[in-house]
Each structure stands twice: as structure tokens, then as C-alpha cells.
Amino acid sequence: MKLDDAFGLHAHALQLRSRRGEVLAANMANADTPGYKARDFDFQRLLQRELGTPVRLVATNPGHIQTDRSAVPAMAMQYRIPHQPSLDGNTVEAEAEQARYSANAMQYQASLSFLDGRIKSLLAAITGN
């Protein structure tokens, strides 16, 4: 059994949730920065893409073209359109960002809990307990 099969989509989901938490935290940190544009990405679409393309190319020579190695490619980031634009051009809506951040944190924790249970069951099977 491969570990990827044992953990399912949760290993990929954790990487994406972690990156989304960073993006949402940056939005909240810049809530008072004039002209700052809130960003986010479509978690479901990126997870589907990740699961559909499990093989990633790796540059083995400095002359090779480097691929975007981050969990979320820069081209997947999108600017958020605010419900109520501010006069200074900032598109962060603090309450909405906090709600998105909280939901993302809960989903991250749910994936961690699932992986923790899965690891414990694999260890029990290996040790015979």
C-alpha cells in the first residue's frame, strides 16, 4: 500500500489549506492598506487539478526550465471583488476575510484529525496492537 493511497486527498488538501491560510492572513493584515487588493484561490478547483496530475516534473539541471513549485501557482491566484468597495481602493472586507479564515482553519483541522486517525490505525496494523 502506498502512503498516498492511505492518506487520500487529505495530504494534498493540507498543503492547499495551509497556503490559503497564508493568503487570507495577508488579506486581513492589509485591511487598512490603501489600494491593497484582496486575493484568494479556488480551493476545490486546485485540489481537483492536483489529484488529476500526480506527477510533477523536476528540474535536474540548472539549465532546465523551472516550473512553479509552490502549492498554489501564481496564475491561480485571483483578486476578490468586494461587495462594498472602499474609497481608498482597498478590497479587503475584514469580517468576510475572518469568516473565510476561520472556515479554512476548521477544514485544515478536520484534515489533520483524519490523518492522525489514519496514521494511528496504520501503526496499530504494523505493530499488531
mmCIF file of N, CA and C in Angstrom:
data_model
loop_
_atom_site.group_PDB
_atom_site.id
_atom_site.type_symbol
_atom_site.label_atom_id
_atom_site.label_comp_id
_atom_site.label_asym_id
_atom_site.label_seq_id
_atom_site.Cartn_x
_atom_site.Cartn_y
_atom_site.Cartn_z
ATOM 1 N N MET A 1 0.851 -1.192 0.000
ATOM 2 C CA MET A 1 0.000 0.000 0.000
ATOM 3 C C MET A 1 0.880 1.233 0.000
ATOM 4 N N LYS A 2 0.608 2.125 -0.911
ATOM 5 C CA LYS A 2 1.329 3.390 -0.966
ATOM 6 C C LYS A 2 0.723 4.355 0.054
ATOM 7 N N LEU A 3 1.577 5.201 0.636
ATOM 8 C CA LEU A 3 1.070 6.167 1.615
ATOM 9 C C LEU A 3 0.096 7.151 0.978
ATOM 10 N N ASP A 4 0.313 7.492 -0.291
ATOM 11 C CA ASP A 4 -0.622 8.395 -0.974
ATOM 12 C C ASP A 4 -2.020 7.791 -0.994
ATOM 13 N N ASP A 5 -2.104 6.479 -1.202
ATOM 14 C CA ASP A 5 -3.408 5.809 -1.202
ATOM 15 C C ASP A 5 -4.011 5.793 0.201
ATOM 16 N N ALA A 6 -3.155 5.610 1.208
ATOM 17 C CA ALA A 6 -3.641 5.538 2.584
ATOM 18 C C ALA A 6 -4.188 6.867 3.073
ATOM 19 N N PHE A 7 -3.540 7.955 2.681
ATOM 20 C CA PHE A 7 -3.942 9.266 3.171
ATOM 21 C C PHE A 7 -4.976 9.946 2.287
ATOM 22 N N GLY A 8 -5.138 9.468 1.085
ATOM 23 C CA GLY A 8 -6.139 10.037 0.187
ATOM 24 C C GLY A 8 -5.849 11.491 -0.138
ATOM 25 N N LEU A 9 -6.894 12.230 -0.330
ATOM 26 C CA LEU A 9 -6.744 13.630 -0.733
ATOM 27 C C LEU A 9 -6.344 14.545 0.410
ATOM 28 N N HIS A 10 -6.348 14.061 1.634
ATOM 29 C CA HIS A 10 -6.077 14.933 2.782
ATOM 30 C C HIS A 10 -4.655 15.486 2.797
ATOM 31 N N ALA A 11 -3.684 14.730 2.310
ATOM 32 C CA ALA A 11 -2.312 15.243 2.272
ATOM 33 C C ALA A 11 -2.218 16.441 1.331
ATOM 34 N N HIS A 12 -2.854 16.340 0.172
ATOM 35 C CA HIS A 12 -2.865 17.463 -0.771
ATOM 36 C C HIS A 12 -3.687 18.619 -0.215
ATOM 37 N N ALA A 13 -4.794 18.291 0.420
ATOM 38 C CA ALA A 13 -5.667 19.321 0.969
ATOM 39 C C ALA A 13 -4.951 20.136 2.040
ATOM 40 N N LEU A 14 -4.126 19.483 2.852
ATOM 41 C CA LEU A 14 -3.396 20.214 3.894
ATOM 42 C C LEU A 14 -2.458 21.256 3.294
ATOM 43 N N GLN A 15 -1.773 20.907 2.224
ATOM 44 C CA GLN A 15 -0.879 21.873 1.582
ATOM 45 C C GLN A 15 -1.665 23.078 1.065
ATOM 46 N N LEU A 16 -2.780 22.804 0.411
ATOM 47 C CA LEU A 16 -3.585 23.899 -0.134
ATOM 48 C C LEU A 16 -4.228 24.725 0.968
ATOM 49 N N ARG A 17 -4.724 24.075 2.011
ATOM 50 C CA ARG A 17 -5.342 24.813 3.131
ATOM 51 C C ARG A 17 -4.310 25.687 3.827
ATOM 52 N N SER A 18 -3.097 25.167 3.975
ATOM 53 C CA SER A 18 -2.040 25.954 4.603
ATOM 54 C C SER A 18 -1.751 27.206 3.783
ATOM 55 N N ARG A 19 -1.622 27.040 2.487
ATOM 56 C CA ARG A 19 -1.354 28.196 1.611
ATOM 57 C C ARG A 19 -2.519 29.178 1.631
ATOM 58 N N ARG A 20 -3.760 28.645 1.642
ATOM 59 C CA ARG A 20 -4.927 29.531 1.669
ATOM 60 C C ARG A 20 -4.956 30.321 2.976
ATOM 61 N N GLY A 21 -4.572 29.697 4.084
ATOM 62 C CA GLY A 21 -4.493 30.412 5.353
ATOM 63 C C GLY A 21 -3.519 31.572 5.280
ATOM 64 N N GLU A 22 -2.380 31.368 4.607
ATOM 65 C CA GLU A 22 -1.407 32.439 4.438
ATOM 66 C C GLU A 22 -1.979 33.593 3.618
ATOM 67 N N VAL A 23 -2.677 33.245 2.542
ATOM 68 C CA VAL A 23 -3.258 34.270 1.661
ATOM 69 C C VAL A 23 -4.317 35.071 2.411
ATOM 70 N N LEU A 24 -5.195 34.384 3.138
ATOM 71 C CA LEU A 24 -6.260 35.073 3.876
ATOM 72 C C LEU A 24 -5.683 35.919 5.011
ATOM 73 N N ALA A 25 -4.629 35.426 5.665
ATOM 74 C CA ALA A 25 -3.989 36.207 6.728
ATOM 75 C C ALA A 25 -3.353 37.473 6.151
ATOM 76 N N ALA A 26 -2.761 37.364 4.970
ATOM 77 C CA ALA A 26 -2.181 38.550 4.325
ATOM 78 C C ALA A 26 -3.274 39.556 3.992
ATOM 79 N N ASN A 27 -4.424 39.058 3.559
ATOM 80 C CA ASN A 27 -5.544 39.963 3.281
ATOM 81 C C ASN A 27 -5.939 40.714 4.550
ATOM 82 N N MET A 28 -6.091 39.985 5.658
ATOM 83 C CA MET A 28 -6.502 40.629 6.914
ATOM 84 C C MET A 28 -5.447 41.607 7.412
ATOM 85 N N ALA A 29 -4.177 41.252 7.241
ATOM 86 C CA ALA A 29 -3.100 42.134 7.700
ATOM 87 C C ALA A 29 -3.074 43.440 6.909
ATOM 88 N N ASN A 30 -3.577 43.411 5.701
ATOM 89 C CA ASN A 30 -3.565 44.595 4.846
ATOM 90 C C ASN A 30 -4.933 45.268 4.733
ATOM 91 N N ALA A 31 -5.796 45.003 5.691
ATOM 92 C CA ALA A 31 -7.154 45.551 5.647
ATOM 93 C C ALA A 31 -7.167 47.083 5.629
ATOM 94 N N ASP A 32 -6.139 47.715 6.188
ATOM 95 C CA ASP A 32 -6.086 49.176 6.231
ATOM 96 C C ASP A 32 -5.073 49.777 5.252
ATOM 97 N N THR A 33 -4.543 48.968 4.362
ATOM 98 C CA THR A 33 -3.565 49.448 3.388
ATOM 99 C C THR A 33 -4.283 49.995 2.162
ATOM 100 N N PRO A 34 -4.158 51.286 1.912
ATOM 101 C CA PRO A 34 -4.845 51.855 0.740
ATOM 102 C C PRO A 34 -4.392 51.174 -0.554
ATOM 103 N N GLY A 35 -5.355 50.841 -1.391
ATOM 104 C CA GLY A 35 -5.068 50.235 -2.687
ATOM 105 C C GLY A 35 -4.789 48.751 -2.667
ATOM 106 N N TYR A 36 -4.751 48.141 -1.475
ATOM 107 C CA TYR A 36 -4.474 46.699 -1.416
ATOM 108 C C TYR A 36 -5.652 45.923 -1.998
ATOM 109 N N LYS A 37 -5.356 44.932 -2.813
ATOM 110 C CA LYS A 37 -6.386 44.101 -3.445
ATOM 111 C C LYS A 37 -6.389 42.723 -2.792
ATOM 112 N N ALA A 38 -7.513 42.366 -2.185
ATOM 113 C CA ALA A 38 -7.650 41.059 -1.539
ATOM 114 C C ALA A 38 -7.533 39.951 -2.581
ATOM 115 N N ARG A 39 -6.831 38.866 -2.200
ATOM 116 C CA ARG A 39 -6.638 37.751 -3.120
ATOM 117 C C ARG A 39 -7.119 36.452 -2.486
ATOM 118 N N ASP A 40 -7.363 35.478 -3.327
ATOM 119 C CA ASP A 40 -7.785 34.155 -2.880
ATOM 120 C C ASP A 40 -7.644 33.212 -4.067
ATOM 121 N N PHE A 41 -7.917 31.941 -3.863
ATOM 122 C CA PHE A 41 -7.919 30.988 -4.968
ATOM 123 C C PHE A 41 -9.033 29.983 -4.755
ATOM 124 N N ASP A 42 -9.405 29.307 -5.817
ATOM 125 C CA ASP A 42 -10.483 28.319 -5.793
ATOM 126 C C ASP A 42 -9.917 26.995 -5.287
ATOM 127 N N PHE A 43 -10.129 26.713 -4.014
ATOM 128 C CA PHE A 43 -9.571 25.529 -3.370
ATOM 129 C C PHE A 43 -10.008 24.247 -4.081
ATOM 130 N N GLN A 44 -11.296 24.108 -4.354
ATOM 131 C CA GLN A 44 -11.815 22.885 -4.974
ATOM 132 C C GLN A 44 -11.189 22.642 -6.347
ATOM 133 N N ARG A 45 -11.082 23.689 -7.145
ATOM 134 C CA ARG A 45 -10.520 23.548 -8.492
ATOM 135 C C ARG A 45 -9.058 23.120 -8.430
ATOM 136 N N LEU A 46 -8.284 23.719 -7.505
ATOM 137 C CA LEU A 46 -6.876 23.366 -7.397
ATOM 138 C C LEU A 46 -6.691 21.952 -6.851
ATOM 139 N N LEU A 47 -7.534 21.543 -5.932
ATOM 140 C CA LEU A 47 -7.437 20.188 -5.407
ATOM 141 C C LEU A 47 -7.751 19.173 -6.503
ATOM 142 N N GLN A 48 -8.770 19.445 -7.300
ATOM 143 C CA GLN A 48 -9.094 18.561 -8.419
ATOM 144 C C GLN A 48 -7.933 18.496 -9.407
ATOM 145 N N ARG A 49 -7.327 19.630 -9.689
ATOM 146 C CA ARG A 49 -6.180 19.661 -10.598
ATOM 147 C C ARG A 49 -5.024 18.851 -10.026
ATOM 148 N N GLU A 50 -4.786 19.012 -8.724
ATOM 149 C CA GLU A 50 -3.697 18.296 -8.057
ATOM 150 C C GLU A 50 -3.915 16.785 -8.113
ATOM 151 N N LEU A 51 -5.131 16.361 -7.888
ATOM 152 C CA LEU A 51 -5.426 14.931 -7.906
ATOM 153 C C LEU A 51 -5.407 14.370 -9.321
ATOM 154 N N GLY A 52 -5.662 15.217 -10.300
ATOM 155 C CA GLY A 52 -5.668 14.768 -11.685
ATOM 156 C C GLY A 52 -4.280 14.689 -12.298
ATOM 157 N N THR A 53 -3.298 15.372 -11.684
ATOM 158 C CA THR A 53 -1.933 15.361 -12.222
ATOM 159 C C THR A 53 -0.948 15.017 -11.106
ATOM 160 N N PRO A 54 -0.854 13.745 -10.712
ATOM 161 C CA PRO A 54 0.006 13.380 -9.588
ATOM 162 C C PRO A 54 1.501 13.465 -9.883
ATOM 163 N N VAL A 55 1.910 13.471 -11.146
ATOM 164 C CA VAL A 55 3.331 13.504 -11.488
ATOM 165 C C VAL A 55 3.756 14.948 -11.743
ATOM 166 N N ARG A 56 4.824 15.365 -11.087
ATOM 167 C CA ARG A 56 5.357 16.709 -11.289
ATOM 168 C C ARG A 56 6.760 16.591 -11.864
ATOM 169 N N LEU A 57 7.061 17.435 -12.806
ATOM 170 C CA LEU A 57 8.392 17.442 -13.392
ATOM 171 C C LEU A 57 9.354 18.144 -12.449
ATOM 172 N N VAL A 58 10.573 17.616 -12.373
ATOM 173 C CA VAL A 58 11.594 18.195 -11.516
ATOM 174 C C VAL A 58 12.790 18.545 -12.388
ATOM 175 N N ALA A 59 13.298 19.758 -12.211
ATOM 176 C CA ALA A 59 14.487 20.172 -12.962
ATOM 177 C C ALA A 59 15.701 19.507 -12.335
ATOM 178 N N THR A 60 16.454 18.732 -13.121
ATOM 179 C CA THR A 60 17.637 18.045 -12.620
ATOM 180 C C THR A 60 18.921 18.713 -13.066
ATOM 181 N N ASN A 61 18.782 19.778 -13.840
ATOM 182 C CA ASN A 61 19.933 20.501 -14.366
ATOM 183 C C ASN A 61 19.626 21.991 -14.254
ATOM 184 N N PRO A 62 20.617 22.800 -13.872
ATOM 185 C CA PRO A 62 20.348 24.236 -13.749
ATOM 186 C C PRO A 62 19.845 24.890 -15.035
ATOM 187 N N GLY A 63 20.089 24.280 -16.190
ATOM 188 C CA GLY A 63 19.640 24.837 -17.458
ATOM 189 C C GLY A 63 18.195 24.507 -17.789
ATOM 190 N N HIS A 64 17.575 23.632 -17.006
ATOM 191 C CA HIS A 64 16.181 23.263 -17.265
ATOM 192 C C HIS A 64 15.236 24.413 -16.910
ATOM 193 N N ILE A 65 14.123 24.439 -17.567
ATOM 194 C CA ILE A 65 13.094 25.427 -17.249
ATOM 195 C C ILE A 65 12.456 25.028 -15.920
ATOM 196 N N GLN A 66 12.407 25.973 -15.014
ATOM 197 C CA GLN A 66 11.817 25.705 -13.704
ATOM 198 C C GLN A 66 10.298 25.829 -13.762
ATOM 199 N N THR A 67 9.617 24.919 -13.117
ATOM 200 C CA THR A 67 8.163 25.010 -13.022
ATOM 201 C C THR A 67 7.810 25.720 -11.728
ATOM 202 N N ASP A 68 6.572 26.170 -11.623
ATOM 203 C CA ASP A 68 6.093 26.801 -10.396
ATOM 204 C C ASP A 68 5.942 25.704 -9.356
ATOM 205 N N ARG A 69 6.794 25.710 -8.317
ATOM 206 C CA ARG A 69 6.824 24.621 -7.351
ATOM 207 C C ARG A 69 5.974 24.884 -6.122
ATOM 208 N N SER A 70 5.331 26.015 -6.036
ATOM 209 C CA SER A 70 4.522 26.313 -4.865
ATOM 210 C C SER A 70 3.234 25.497 -4.899
ATOM 211 N N ALA A 71 2.593 25.383 -3.748
ATOM 212 C CA ALA A 71 1.343 24.634 -3.672
ATOM 213 C C ALA A 71 0.267 25.262 -4.540
ATOM 214 N N VAL A 72 0.329 26.588 -4.669
ATOM 215 C CA VAL A 72 -0.651 27.308 -5.483
ATOM 216 C C VAL A 72 0.102 28.145 -6.513
ATOM 217 N N PRO A 73 -0.011 27.801 -7.782
ATOM 218 C CA PRO A 73 0.670 28.603 -8.807
ATOM 219 C C PRO A 73 0.177 30.046 -8.788
ATOM 220 N N ALA A 74 1.053 30.970 -9.112
ATOM 221 C CA ALA A 74 0.697 32.394 -9.101
ATOM 222 C C ALA A 74 -0.486 32.690 -10.019
ATOM 223 N N MET A 75 -0.582 31.966 -11.136
ATOM 224 C CA MET A 75 -1.684 32.234 -12.063
ATOM 225 C C MET A 75 -3.034 31.759 -11.520
ATOM 226 N N ALA A 76 -3.033 30.958 -10.450
ATOM 227 C CA ALA A 76 -4.298 30.504 -9.864
ATOM 228 C C ALA A 76 -4.862 31.522 -8.876
ATOM 229 N N MET A 77 -4.018 32.476 -8.451
ATOM 230 C CA MET A 77 -4.486 33.491 -7.514
ATOM 231 C C MET A 77 -5.407 34.464 -8.240
ATOM 232 N N GLN A 78 -6.488 34.822 -7.566
ATOM 233 C CA GLN A 78 -7.458 35.733 -8.145
ATOM 234 C C GLN A 78 -7.701 36.882 -7.178
ATOM 235 N N TYR A 79 -8.048 38.040 -7.737
ATOM 236 C CA TYR A 79 -8.413 39.175 -6.894
ATOM 237 C C TYR A 79 -9.880 39.079 -6.561
ATOM 238 N N ARG A 80 -10.193 39.442 -5.339
ATOM 239 C CA ARG A 80 -11.573 39.382 -4.873
ATOM 240 C C ARG A 80 -12.299 40.675 -5.226
ATOM 241 N N ILE A 81 -13.529 40.544 -5.653
ATOM 242 C CA ILE A 81 -14.362 41.706 -5.953
ATOM 243 C C ILE A 81 -15.196 41.992 -4.706
ATOM 244 N N PRO A 82 -15.034 43.173 -4.107
ATOM 245 C CA PRO A 82 -15.735 43.467 -2.851
ATOM 246 C C PRO A 82 -17.222 43.741 -3.070
ATOM 247 N N HIS A 83 -17.986 43.465 -2.020
ATOM 248 C CA HIS A 83 -19.420 43.791 -2.063
ATOM 249 C C HIS A 83 -19.633 45.289 -1.896
ATOM 250 N N GLN A 84 -18.787 45.902 -1.055
ATOM 251 C CA GLN A 84 -18.853 47.348 -0.850
ATOM 252 C C GLN A 84 -17.445 47.925 -0.996
ATOM 253 N N PRO A 85 -17.116 48.445 -2.169
ATOM 254 C CA PRO A 85 -15.768 48.986 -2.389
ATOM 255 C C PRO A 85 -15.487 50.169 -1.463
ATOM 256 N N SER A 86 -14.234 50.305 -1.069
ATOM 257 C CA SER A 86 -13.850 51.435 -0.221
ATOM 258 C C SER A 86 -13.326 52.569 -1.097
ATOM 259 N N LEU A 87 -13.300 53.749 -0.535
ATOM 260 C CA LEU A 87 -12.848 54.924 -1.288
ATOM 261 C C LEU A 87 -11.354 54.886 -1.589
ATOM 262 N N ASP A 88 -10.570 54.199 -0.733
ATOM 263 C CA ASP A 88 -9.122 54.180 -0.943
ATOM 264 C C ASP A 88 -8.671 53.047 -1.870
ATOM 265 N N GLY A 89 -9.607 52.277 -2.440
ATOM 266 C CA GLY A 89 -9.260 51.217 -3.388
ATOM 267 C C GLY A 89 -8.940 49.883 -2.751
ATOM 268 N N ASN A 90 -8.977 49.799 -1.431
ATOM 269 C CA ASN A 90 -8.730 48.541 -0.737
ATOM 270 C C ASN A 90 -9.947 47.642 -0.892
ATOM 271 N N THR A 91 -9.730 46.362 -1.245
ATOM 272 C CA THR A 91 -10.858 45.451 -1.461
ATOM 273 C C THR A 91 -11.023 44.427 -0.341
ATOM 274 N N VAL A 92 -10.293 44.607 0.766
ATOM 275 C CA VAL A 92 -10.409 43.675 1.886
ATOM 276 C C VAL A 92 -11.655 44.020 2.699
ATOM 277 N N GLU A 93 -12.513 43.047 2.896
ATOM 278 C CA GLU A 93 -13.660 43.182 3.799
ATOM 279 C C GLU A 93 -13.342 42.316 5.018
ATOM 280 N N ALA A 94 -12.893 42.972 6.094
ATOM 281 C CA ALA A 94 -12.302 42.297 7.246
ATOM 282 C C ALA A 94 -13.186 41.181 7.816
ATOM 283 N N GLU A 95 -14.464 41.441 7.984
ATOM 284 C CA GLU A 95 -15.344 40.429 8.573
ATOM 285 C C GLU A 95 -15.456 39.200 7.672
ATOM 286 N N ALA A 96 -15.562 39.412 6.375
ATOM 287 C CA ALA A 96 -15.658 38.300 5.428
ATOM 288 C C ALA A 96 -14.351 37.509 5.398
ATOM 289 N N GLU A 97 -13.220 38.210 5.460
ATOM 290 C CA GLU A 97 -11.923 37.520 5.469
ATOM 291 C C GLU A 97 -11.761 36.691 6.739
ATOM 292 N N GLN A 98 -12.201 37.240 7.878
ATOM 293 C CA GLN A 98 -12.112 36.496 9.133
ATOM 294 C C GLN A 98 -12.976 35.238 9.086
ATOM 295 N N ALA A 99 -14.158 35.343 8.498
ATOM 296 C CA ALA A 99 -15.028 34.179 8.363
ATOM 297 C C ALA A 99 -14.394 33.131 7.450
ATOM 298 N N ARG A 100 -13.819 33.565 6.341
ATOM 299 C CA ARG A 100 -13.147 32.622 5.421
ATOM 300 C C ARG A 100 -11.948 31.974 6.103
ATOM 301 N N TYR A 101 -11.197 32.768 6.859
ATOM 302 C CA TYR A 101 -10.024 32.249 7.558
ATOM 303 C C TYR A 101 -10.441 31.199 8.593
ATOM 304 N N SER A 102 -11.493 31.484 9.341
ATOM 305 C CA SER A 102 -11.978 30.541 10.353
ATOM 306 C C SER A 102 -12.462 29.244 9.717
ATOM 307 N N ALA A 103 -13.211 29.349 8.633
ATOM 308 C CA ALA A 103 -13.700 28.150 7.940
ATOM 309 C C ALA A 103 -12.527 27.334 7.405
ATOM 310 N N ASN A 104 -11.537 28.005 6.843
ATOM 311 C CA ASN A 104 -10.359 27.319 6.323
ATOM 312 C C ASN A 104 -9.600 26.618 7.455
ATOM 313 N N ALA A 105 -9.468 27.286 8.603
ATOM 314 C CA ALA A 105 -8.765 26.700 9.752
ATOM 315 C C ALA A 105 -9.497 25.457 10.262
ATOM 316 N N MET A 106 -10.817 25.503 10.295
ATOM 317 C CA MET A 106 -11.587 24.331 10.740
ATOM 318 C C MET A 106 -11.420 23.172 9.755
ATOM 319 N N GLN A 107 -11.427 23.453 8.469
ATOM 320 C CA GLN A 107 -11.250 22.407 7.471
ATOM 321 C C GLN A 107 -9.830 21.844 7.514
ATOM 322 N N TYR A 108 -8.851 22.687 7.788
ATOM 323 C CA TYR A 108 -7.470 22.238 7.958
ATOM 324 C C TYR A 108 -7.384 21.282 9.144
ATOM 325 N N GLN A 109 -8.016 21.676 10.253
ATOM 326 C CA GLN A 109 -8.000 20.842 11.455
ATOM 327 C C GLN A 109 -8.713 19.511 11.214
ATOM 328 N N ALA A 110 -9.783 19.520 10.450
ATOM 329 C CA ALA A 110 -10.505 18.280 10.139
ATOM 330 C C ALA A 110 -9.607 17.332 9.340
ATOM 331 N N SER A 111 -8.861 17.860 8.387
ATOM 332 C CA SER A 111 -7.936 17.015 7.620
ATOM 333 C C SER A 111 -6.826 16.473 8.511
ATOM 334 N N LEU A 112 -6.318 17.310 9.423
ATOM 335 C CA LEU A 112 -5.296 16.836 10.363
ATOM 336 C C LEU A 112 -5.836 15.713 11.244
ATOM 337 N N SER A 113 -7.053 15.875 11.724
ATOM 338 C CA SER A 113 -7.667 14.845 12.570
ATOM 339 C C SER A 113 -7.841 13.543 11.801
ATOM 340 N N PHE A 114 -8.274 13.644 10.554
ATOM 341 C CA PHE A 114 -8.426 12.441 9.734
ATOM 342 C C PHE A 114 -7.075 11.750 9.556
ATOM 343 N N LEU A 115 -6.037 12.533 9.212
ATOM 344 C CA LEU A 115 -4.715 11.950 9.008
ATOM 345 C C LEU A 115 -4.166 11.342 10.296
ATOM 346 N N ASP A 116 -4.397 11.990 11.429
ATOM 347 C CA ASP A 116 -3.953 11.469 12.704
ATOM 348 C C ASP A 116 -4.591 10.105 12.970
ATOM 349 N N GLY A 117 -5.896 10.004 12.744
ATOM 350 C CA GLY A 117 -6.585 8.724 12.935
ATOM 351 C C GLY A 117 -6.079 7.660 11.978
ATOM 352 N N ARG A 118 -5.821 8.055 10.747
ATOM 353 C CA ARG A 118 -5.339 7.105 9.743
ATOM 354 C C ARG A 118 -3.941 6.599 10.109
ATOM 355 N N ILE A 119 -3.073 7.505 10.567
ATOM 356 C CA ILE A 119 -1.721 7.112 10.970
ATOM 357 C C ILE A 119 -1.772 6.173 12.166
ATOM 358 N N LYS A 120 -2.626 6.473 13.133
ATOM 359 C CA LYS A 120 -2.758 5.611 14.296
ATOM 360 C C LYS A 120 -3.239 4.218 13.907
ATOM 361 N N SER A 121 -4.182 4.138 12.983
ATOM 362 C CA SER A 121 -4.670 2.820 12.562
ATOM 363 C C SER A 121 -3.595 2.057 11.777
ATOM 364 N N LEU A 122 -2.790 2.769 10.968
ATOM 365 C CA LEU A 122 -1.698 2.101 10.259
ATOM 366 C C LEU A 122 -0.634 1.603 11.254
ATOM 367 N N LEU A 123 -0.317 2.414 12.253
ATOM 368 C CA LEU A 123 0.650 1.982 13.258
ATOM 369 C C LEU A 123 0.137 0.774 14.044
ATOM 370 N N ALA A 124 -1.143 0.764 14.350
ATOM 371 C CA ALA A 124 -1.727 -0.380 15.053
ATOM 372 C C ALA A 124 -1.645 -1.639 14.185
ATOM 373 N N ALA A 125 -1.875 -1.481 12.884
ATOM 374 C CA ALA A 125 -1.789 -2.644 11.989
ATOM 375 C C ALA A 125 -0.355 -3.142 11.869
ATOM 376 N N ILE A 126 0.605 -2.216 11.858
ATOM 377 C CA ILE A 126 2.011 -2.601 11.722
ATOM 378 C C ILE A 126 2.507 -3.289 12.985
ATOM 379 N N THR A 127 2.152 -2.729 14.156
ATOM 380 C CA THR A 127 2.655 -3.284 15.433
ATOM 381 C C THR A 127 1.805 -4.439 15.940
ATOM 382 N N GLY A 128 0.630 -4.621 15.371
ATOM 383 C CA GLY A 128 -0.221 -5.729 15.795
ATOM 384 C C GLY A 128 -1.038 -5.441 17.042
ATOM 385 N N ASN A 129 -1.170 -4.193 17.386
ATOM 386 C CA ASN A 129 -1.971 -3.826 18.575
ATOM 387 C C ASN A 129 -3.394 -3.549 18.208
#
